[in-house]
Short mmCIF file of C-alpha atoms and ligand atoms in Angstrom, two decimals:
data_model
loop_
_atom_site.label_atom_id
_atom_site.label_comp_id
_atom_site.label_asym_id
_atom_site.label_seq_id
_atom_site.Cartn_x
_atom_site.Cartn_y
_atom_site.Cartn_z
CA MET A 140 14.56 0.42 -3.33
CA ALA A 141 13.97 3.89 -2.06
CA GLY A 142 12.73 5.99 0.79
CA ILE A 143 9.93 8.55 0.56
CA THR A 144 10.30 12.25 1.27
CA VAL A 145 7.22 14.43 1.65
CA GLU A 146 7.89 18.16 1.94
CA GLY A 147 5.36 20.88 2.67
CA LEU A 148 2.70 18.80 0.96
CA SER A 149 -0.85 20.10 0.65
CA THR A 150 -3.61 18.37 -1.24
CA VAL A 151 -6.74 20.46 -1.66
CA TYR A 152 -9.81 19.02 -3.39
CA PRO A 153 -11.77 21.13 -5.89
CA ASN A 154 -14.49 21.63 -3.25
CA GLY A 155 -11.91 23.40 -1.06
CA VAL A 156 -11.33 20.57 1.46
CA ARG A 157 -7.67 20.72 2.52
CA ALA A 158 -7.23 16.98 3.10
CA VAL A 159 -3.45 17.18 3.51
CA ASP A 160 -2.14 20.38 5.06
CA ALA A 161 1.54 21.44 4.76
CA LEU A 162 2.75 18.00 5.78
CA ASP A 163 6.38 16.90 6.16
CA LEU A 164 7.34 13.25 6.45
CA GLU A 165 10.43 11.14 5.88
CA ILE A 166 10.03 7.38 5.44
CA ALA A 167 13.24 5.36 5.34
CA ASP A 168 14.24 2.89 2.66
CA GLY A 169 12.82 -0.50 3.63
CA GLU A 170 10.64 0.84 6.41
CA LEU A 171 7.16 -0.51 7.22
CA PHE A 172 5.26 2.65 8.06
CA ALA A 173 1.67 3.02 9.31
CA LEU A 174 -0.65 5.99 8.84
CA LEU A 175 -3.18 5.89 11.65
CA GLY A 176 -6.07 8.18 12.52
CA PRO A 177 -9.83 8.64 12.50
CA SER A 178 -11.94 8.53 9.36
CA GLY A 179 -11.62 11.70 7.30
CA CYS A 180 -8.24 12.82 8.71
CA GLY A 181 -6.54 12.55 5.30
CA LYS A 182 -4.77 9.15 5.35
CA THR A 183 -6.09 7.95 2.00
CA THR A 184 -5.49 11.31 0.36
CA LEU A 185 -1.87 11.34 1.55
CA LEU A 186 -1.39 7.80 0.23
CA ARG A 187 -3.02 8.64 -3.10
CA THR A 188 -0.88 11.76 -3.43
CA ILE A 189 2.29 9.73 -2.77
CA ALA A 190 1.08 7.32 -5.47
CA GLY A 191 0.54 10.21 -7.89
CA LEU A 192 -3.16 9.38 -8.14
CA GLU A 193 -4.03 12.75 -6.60
CA GLY A 194 -2.21 15.91 -7.66
CA ALA A 195 -0.25 17.88 -5.06
CA THR A 196 -1.59 21.40 -4.62
CA ASP A 197 1.63 22.50 -2.96
CA GLY A 198 4.94 20.94 -1.92
CA ALA A 199 6.63 17.82 -3.22
CA VAL A 200 6.86 14.05 -2.88
CA ALA A 201 10.08 12.25 -3.77
CA ILE A 202 10.71 8.52 -4.01
CA GLY A 203 14.44 8.04 -3.79
CA ASP A 204 15.74 11.13 -5.54
CA ARG A 205 12.89 11.36 -8.05
CA ASP A 206 10.09 13.88 -7.70
CA VAL A 207 7.03 11.69 -8.27
CA THR A 208 4.84 14.66 -8.99
CA ARG A 209 6.86 15.00 -12.23
CA LEU A 210 6.96 11.34 -13.32
CA GLN A 211 4.84 9.93 -16.11
CA PRO A 212 2.52 7.06 -15.07
CA GLY A 213 4.75 4.50 -16.86
CA GLU A 214 7.80 5.67 -14.92
CA ARG A 215 6.24 5.19 -11.52
CA ARG A 216 7.40 2.12 -9.69
CA ILE A 217 4.68 2.26 -7.09
CA ALA A 218 2.20 -0.47 -6.31
CA MET A 219 -0.98 0.32 -4.47
CA VAL A 220 -3.26 -2.30 -2.94
CA PHE A 221 -6.75 -1.23 -1.88
CA GLN A 222 -9.07 -2.79 0.66
CA ASP A 223 -11.19 -4.36 -2.07
CA TYR A 224 -8.09 -6.05 -3.58
CA ALA A 225 -9.19 -4.93 -7.07
CA LEU A 226 -8.30 -8.23 -8.71
CA PHE A 227 -9.74 -8.60 -12.20
CA PRO A 228 -12.62 -11.06 -11.76
CA HIS A 229 -12.45 -12.45 -15.31
CA MET A 230 -8.73 -13.24 -15.13
CA THR A 231 -7.03 -16.17 -13.42
CA VAL A 232 -4.65 -15.62 -10.52
CA SER A 233 -1.76 -16.12 -12.93
CA GLU A 234 -3.12 -13.53 -15.37
CA ASN A 235 -3.83 -11.11 -12.54
CA ILE A 236 -0.28 -11.36 -11.23
CA ALA A 237 1.24 -11.01 -14.70
CA TYR A 238 -1.00 -8.09 -15.69
CA PRO A 239 1.37 -5.22 -14.80
CA LEU A 240 4.13 -6.94 -16.76
CA ARG A 241 1.82 -7.48 -19.74
CA VAL A 242 0.96 -3.78 -19.75
CA ARG A 243 4.67 -2.95 -19.80
CA GLY A 244 5.17 -5.23 -22.82
CA VAL A 245 7.34 -7.79 -20.99
CA ALA A 246 7.83 -11.08 -22.92
CA LYS A 247 5.13 -13.67 -22.31
CA SER A 248 7.60 -16.30 -21.03
CA VAL A 249 8.93 -13.82 -18.45
CA GLN A 250 5.37 -12.92 -17.43
CA GLN A 251 4.59 -16.59 -16.78
CA GLU A 252 7.85 -17.29 -15.00
CA THR A 253 7.37 -14.28 -12.72
CA ALA A 254 3.76 -15.19 -11.98
CA VAL A 255 4.72 -18.74 -11.00
CA ARG A 256 7.71 -17.70 -8.89
CA THR A 257 5.79 -14.96 -7.04
CA ALA A 258 2.73 -17.14 -6.50
CA GLU A 259 4.85 -19.94 -5.07
CA GLY A 260 6.57 -17.49 -2.74
CA LEU A 261 3.14 -16.58 -1.38
CA SER A 262 1.82 -20.15 -1.18
CA LEU A 263 -0.49 -19.58 -4.14
CA GLY A 264 1.25 -22.05 -6.46
CA ALA A 265 -1.70 -24.43 -6.51
CA LEU A 266 -4.20 -21.64 -7.25
CA LEU A 267 -2.69 -20.10 -10.39
CA ASP A 268 -5.55 -21.17 -12.65
CA ARG A 269 -8.38 -20.10 -10.36
CA ARG A 270 -10.37 -16.92 -10.71
CA PRO A 271 -10.74 -14.49 -7.78
CA GLY A 272 -14.31 -15.67 -7.12
CA GLN A 273 -12.93 -19.12 -6.32
CA LEU A 274 -10.51 -17.83 -3.67
CA SER A 275 -10.95 -17.09 0.03
CA GLY A 276 -10.52 -13.52 1.26
CA GLY A 277 -7.03 -14.28 2.51
CA GLN A 278 -6.04 -15.87 -0.78
CA GLN A 279 -7.35 -12.86 -2.71
CA GLN A 280 -5.36 -10.65 -0.40
CA ARG A 281 -2.20 -12.60 -1.15
CA ALA A 282 -2.93 -12.58 -4.89
CA ALA A 283 -3.27 -8.79 -4.82
CA LEU A 284 0.04 -8.56 -2.96
CA ALA A 285 1.63 -11.00 -5.41
CA ARG A 286 0.56 -8.77 -8.28
CA ALA A 287 2.04 -5.71 -6.57
CA VAL A 288 5.29 -7.55 -5.87
CA ALA A 289 5.55 -9.05 -9.38
CA ALA A 290 5.34 -5.54 -10.78
CA SER A 291 8.70 -5.08 -9.00
CA ALA A 292 7.55 -1.92 -7.41
CA GLU A 293 10.02 -0.12 -5.20
CA VAL A 294 7.31 1.22 -2.94
CA LEU A 295 4.22 -0.60 -1.70
CA LEU A 296 1.20 1.48 -0.67
CA LEU A 297 -1.61 -0.31 1.14
CA ASP A 298 -4.97 1.27 1.92
CA GLU A 299 -6.64 -0.67 4.75
CA PRO A 300 -5.45 -3.87 3.08
CA LEU A 301 -6.67 -6.19 5.83
CA SER A 302 -9.92 -4.53 6.84
CA ASN A 303 -12.17 -6.88 4.86
CA LEU A 304 -10.73 -10.05 6.40
CA ASP A 305 -12.25 -11.85 9.35
CA ALA A 306 -10.27 -11.85 12.60
CA ARG A 307 -8.43 -15.14 12.01
CA LEU A 308 -7.46 -14.34 8.42
CA ARG A 309 -6.40 -10.89 9.48
CA LEU A 310 -3.87 -12.30 11.93
CA GLU A 311 -2.58 -14.67 9.27
CA ALA A 312 -2.34 -11.88 6.72
CA ARG A 313 -0.52 -9.63 9.20
CA THR A 314 2.15 -12.26 9.80
CA PHE A 315 2.46 -12.86 6.11
CA LEU A 316 2.65 -9.17 5.22
CA LYS A 317 5.37 -8.56 7.77
CA LYS A 318 7.41 -11.53 6.54
CA LEU A 319 7.05 -10.48 2.93
CA GLN A 320 7.98 -6.90 3.68
CA ARG A 321 11.09 -8.02 5.57
CA GLU A 322 12.18 -10.41 2.86
CA LEU A 323 11.82 -7.87 0.10
CA ALA A 324 12.82 -4.87 2.22
CA LEU A 325 10.11 -2.99 0.35
CA THR A 326 9.42 0.52 1.58
CA THR A 327 5.80 0.10 2.63
CA VAL A 328 3.18 2.58 3.79
CA PHE A 329 -0.13 1.25 5.03
CA VAL A 330 -3.23 3.08 6.08
CA THR A 331 -5.26 1.77 8.98
CA HIS A 332 -7.70 3.01 11.59
CA ASP A 333 -6.86 -0.03 13.74
CA GLN A 334 -4.35 0.70 16.52
CA ALA A 335 -3.67 -2.99 17.15
CA GLU A 336 -2.76 -3.47 13.52
CA ALA A 337 -0.38 -0.52 13.48
CA LEU A 338 1.14 -1.74 16.73
CA ALA A 339 1.63 -5.28 15.44
CA LEU A 340 3.09 -4.36 12.07
CA ALA A 341 4.76 -1.01 11.88
CA ASP A 342 8.34 0.09 12.42
CA ARG A 343 6.97 3.60 12.90
CA ILE A 344 3.54 5.16 13.08
CA ALA A 345 2.23 8.60 12.16
CA VAL A 346 -1.04 9.54 13.81
CA MET A 347 -2.89 12.00 11.60
CA ASP A 348 -5.47 14.61 12.51
CA VAL A 349 -7.18 16.88 9.96
CA GLY A 350 -4.46 16.85 7.33
CA ARG A 351 -1.49 16.96 9.68
CA ILE A 352 0.67 14.59 11.68
CA ARG A 353 -0.14 14.83 15.35
CA GLN A 354 2.27 12.18 16.61
CA LEU A 355 5.19 10.32 15.06
CA GLY A 356 7.39 7.53 16.38
CA THR A 357 7.86 3.84 17.00
CA PRO A 358 4.80 1.94 18.31
CA ARG A 359 6.31 2.14 21.80
CA GLU A 360 6.79 5.87 21.58
CA VAL A 361 3.30 6.50 20.20
CA PHE A 362 1.33 4.18 22.46
CA GLN A 363 3.21 4.45 25.74
CA ARG A 364 1.71 7.18 27.79
CA PRO A 365 4.20 8.94 30.11
P1 LIG B 185 -9.20 9.12 5.59
O1 LIG B 185 -8.51 8.25 4.59
O2 LIG B 185 -8.34 9.42 6.78
O3 LIG B 185 -10.55 8.62 5.95
P2 LIG B 185 -9.57 10.93 3.37
O4 LIG B 185 -8.23 11.22 2.81
O5 LIG B 185 -10.42 9.93 2.68
O6 LIG B 185 -9.40 10.55 4.91
O7 LIG B 185 -10.39 12.28 3.47
C1 LIG B 185 -9.83 13.47 4.00
C2 LIG B 185 -10.82 14.62 3.82
O8 LIG B 185 -10.94 14.89 2.43
C3 LIG B 185 -12.22 14.31 4.30
O9 LIG B 185 -12.75 15.52 4.80
C4 LIG B 185 -12.96 13.85 3.05
O10 LIG B 185 -14.34 14.11 3.13
C5 LIG B 185 -12.30 14.72 1.99
N1 LIG B 185 -12.27 14.07 0.67
C6 LIG B 185 -11.78 12.84 0.37
N2 LIG B 185 -11.87 12.58 -0.92
C7 LIG B 185 -12.43 13.66 -1.48
C8 LIG B 185 -12.80 14.02 -2.81
N3 LIG B 185 -12.61 13.19 -3.84
N4 LIG B 185 -13.36 15.23 -3.01
C9 LIG B 185 -13.55 16.07 -1.98
N5 LIG B 185 -13.23 15.81 -0.71
C10 LIG B 185 -12.68 14.63 -0.46
P1 LIG B 186 -11.94 6.27 3.07
O1 LIG B 186 -12.30 6.79 4.42
O2 LIG B 186 -11.55 4.84 3.06
O3 LIG B 186 -10.99 7.17 2.35
P2 LIG B 186 -14.42 7.34 2.12
O4 LIG B 186 -15.66 6.58 2.35
O5 LIG B 186 -14.06 8.54 2.93
O6 LIG B 186 -13.25 6.28 2.17
O7 LIG B 186 -14.34 7.80 0.59
C1 LIG B 186 -14.76 6.96 -0.46
C2 LIG B 186 -14.64 7.72 -1.78
O8 LIG B 186 -15.37 8.96 -1.75
C3 LIG B 186 -13.21 8.11 -2.11
O9 LIG B 186 -13.00 7.93 -3.51
C4 LIG B 186 -13.10 9.56 -1.75
O10 LIG B 186 -12.14 10.23 -2.56
C5 LIG B 186 -14.51 10.06 -2.01
N1 LIG B 186 -14.88 11.16 -1.10
C6 LIG B 186 -14.75 11.18 0.24
N2 LIG B 186 -15.18 12.34 0.76
C7 LIG B 186 -15.62 13.08 -0.29
C8 LIG B 186 -16.17 14.38 -0.42
N3 LIG B 186 -16.38 15.18 0.63
N4 LIG B 186 -16.49 14.80 -1.65
C9 LIG B 186 -16.28 14.02 -2.71
N5 LIG B 186 -15.77 12.80 -2.66
C10 LIG B 186 -15.41 12.32 -1.47
#
């Protein structure tokens, strides 16, 4: 487990757009942290830069005491879940969950054991042999989270993970995500443009505006007007 330290981070795209602009941020070990703000303010870019999917133009990102901008892909212990879940359609739930372990060359018996244990923890035990197309949106959501968790990531990065769910499933998924995050004490950063979601889930919220943090605090501090 580890916290995240972002120092003087800028991410500039080749077309010159400065999507993240000299940003400082400290996220505590085990914290559930929300990045909130209007479309185009740089939330996804910040998340992708923390994940090492986007190169930092300036500054640094550390997870624990390791500079992630210097890690090789295989050394990163970061799991990212996108809004489209990105489950492999041709693989079963079990194979999807075990995939990160397979890539790392973990023994097949351990892959299976981990897939079963994680799926059961997320009430997916009965669905291990189904393919994503045979699951509801909420079940796909949980399968994507199960895969991230089975990879024993130390940091969970979620990009609008609940935005494709209908209102009822979204509430269910919120409760579930919060419970899971608490149980695993996984440092979690999630991107949302939905204030209610940030309010319901987050320990702290950063409100972004054109590449910078405009407001930072607990939901009470951010949403309570003086
Ligand atoms: P958000 O997630 O808050 O919607 P983004 O991080 O996606 O914001 O985008 C921040 C800014 O960077 C926007 O101006 C967007 O148009 C721009 N941008 C995002 N991705 C790219 C890219 N691959 N190339 C160039 N500009 C990009
Ligand atoms: P989001 O707001 O969820 O980040 P967008 O619709 O802004 O999604 O972006 C979708 C994709 O297009 C992303 O891969 C992003 O990097 C890319 N993109 C966004 N803005 C630009 C841009 N100005 N130039 C090139 N690519 C961009």
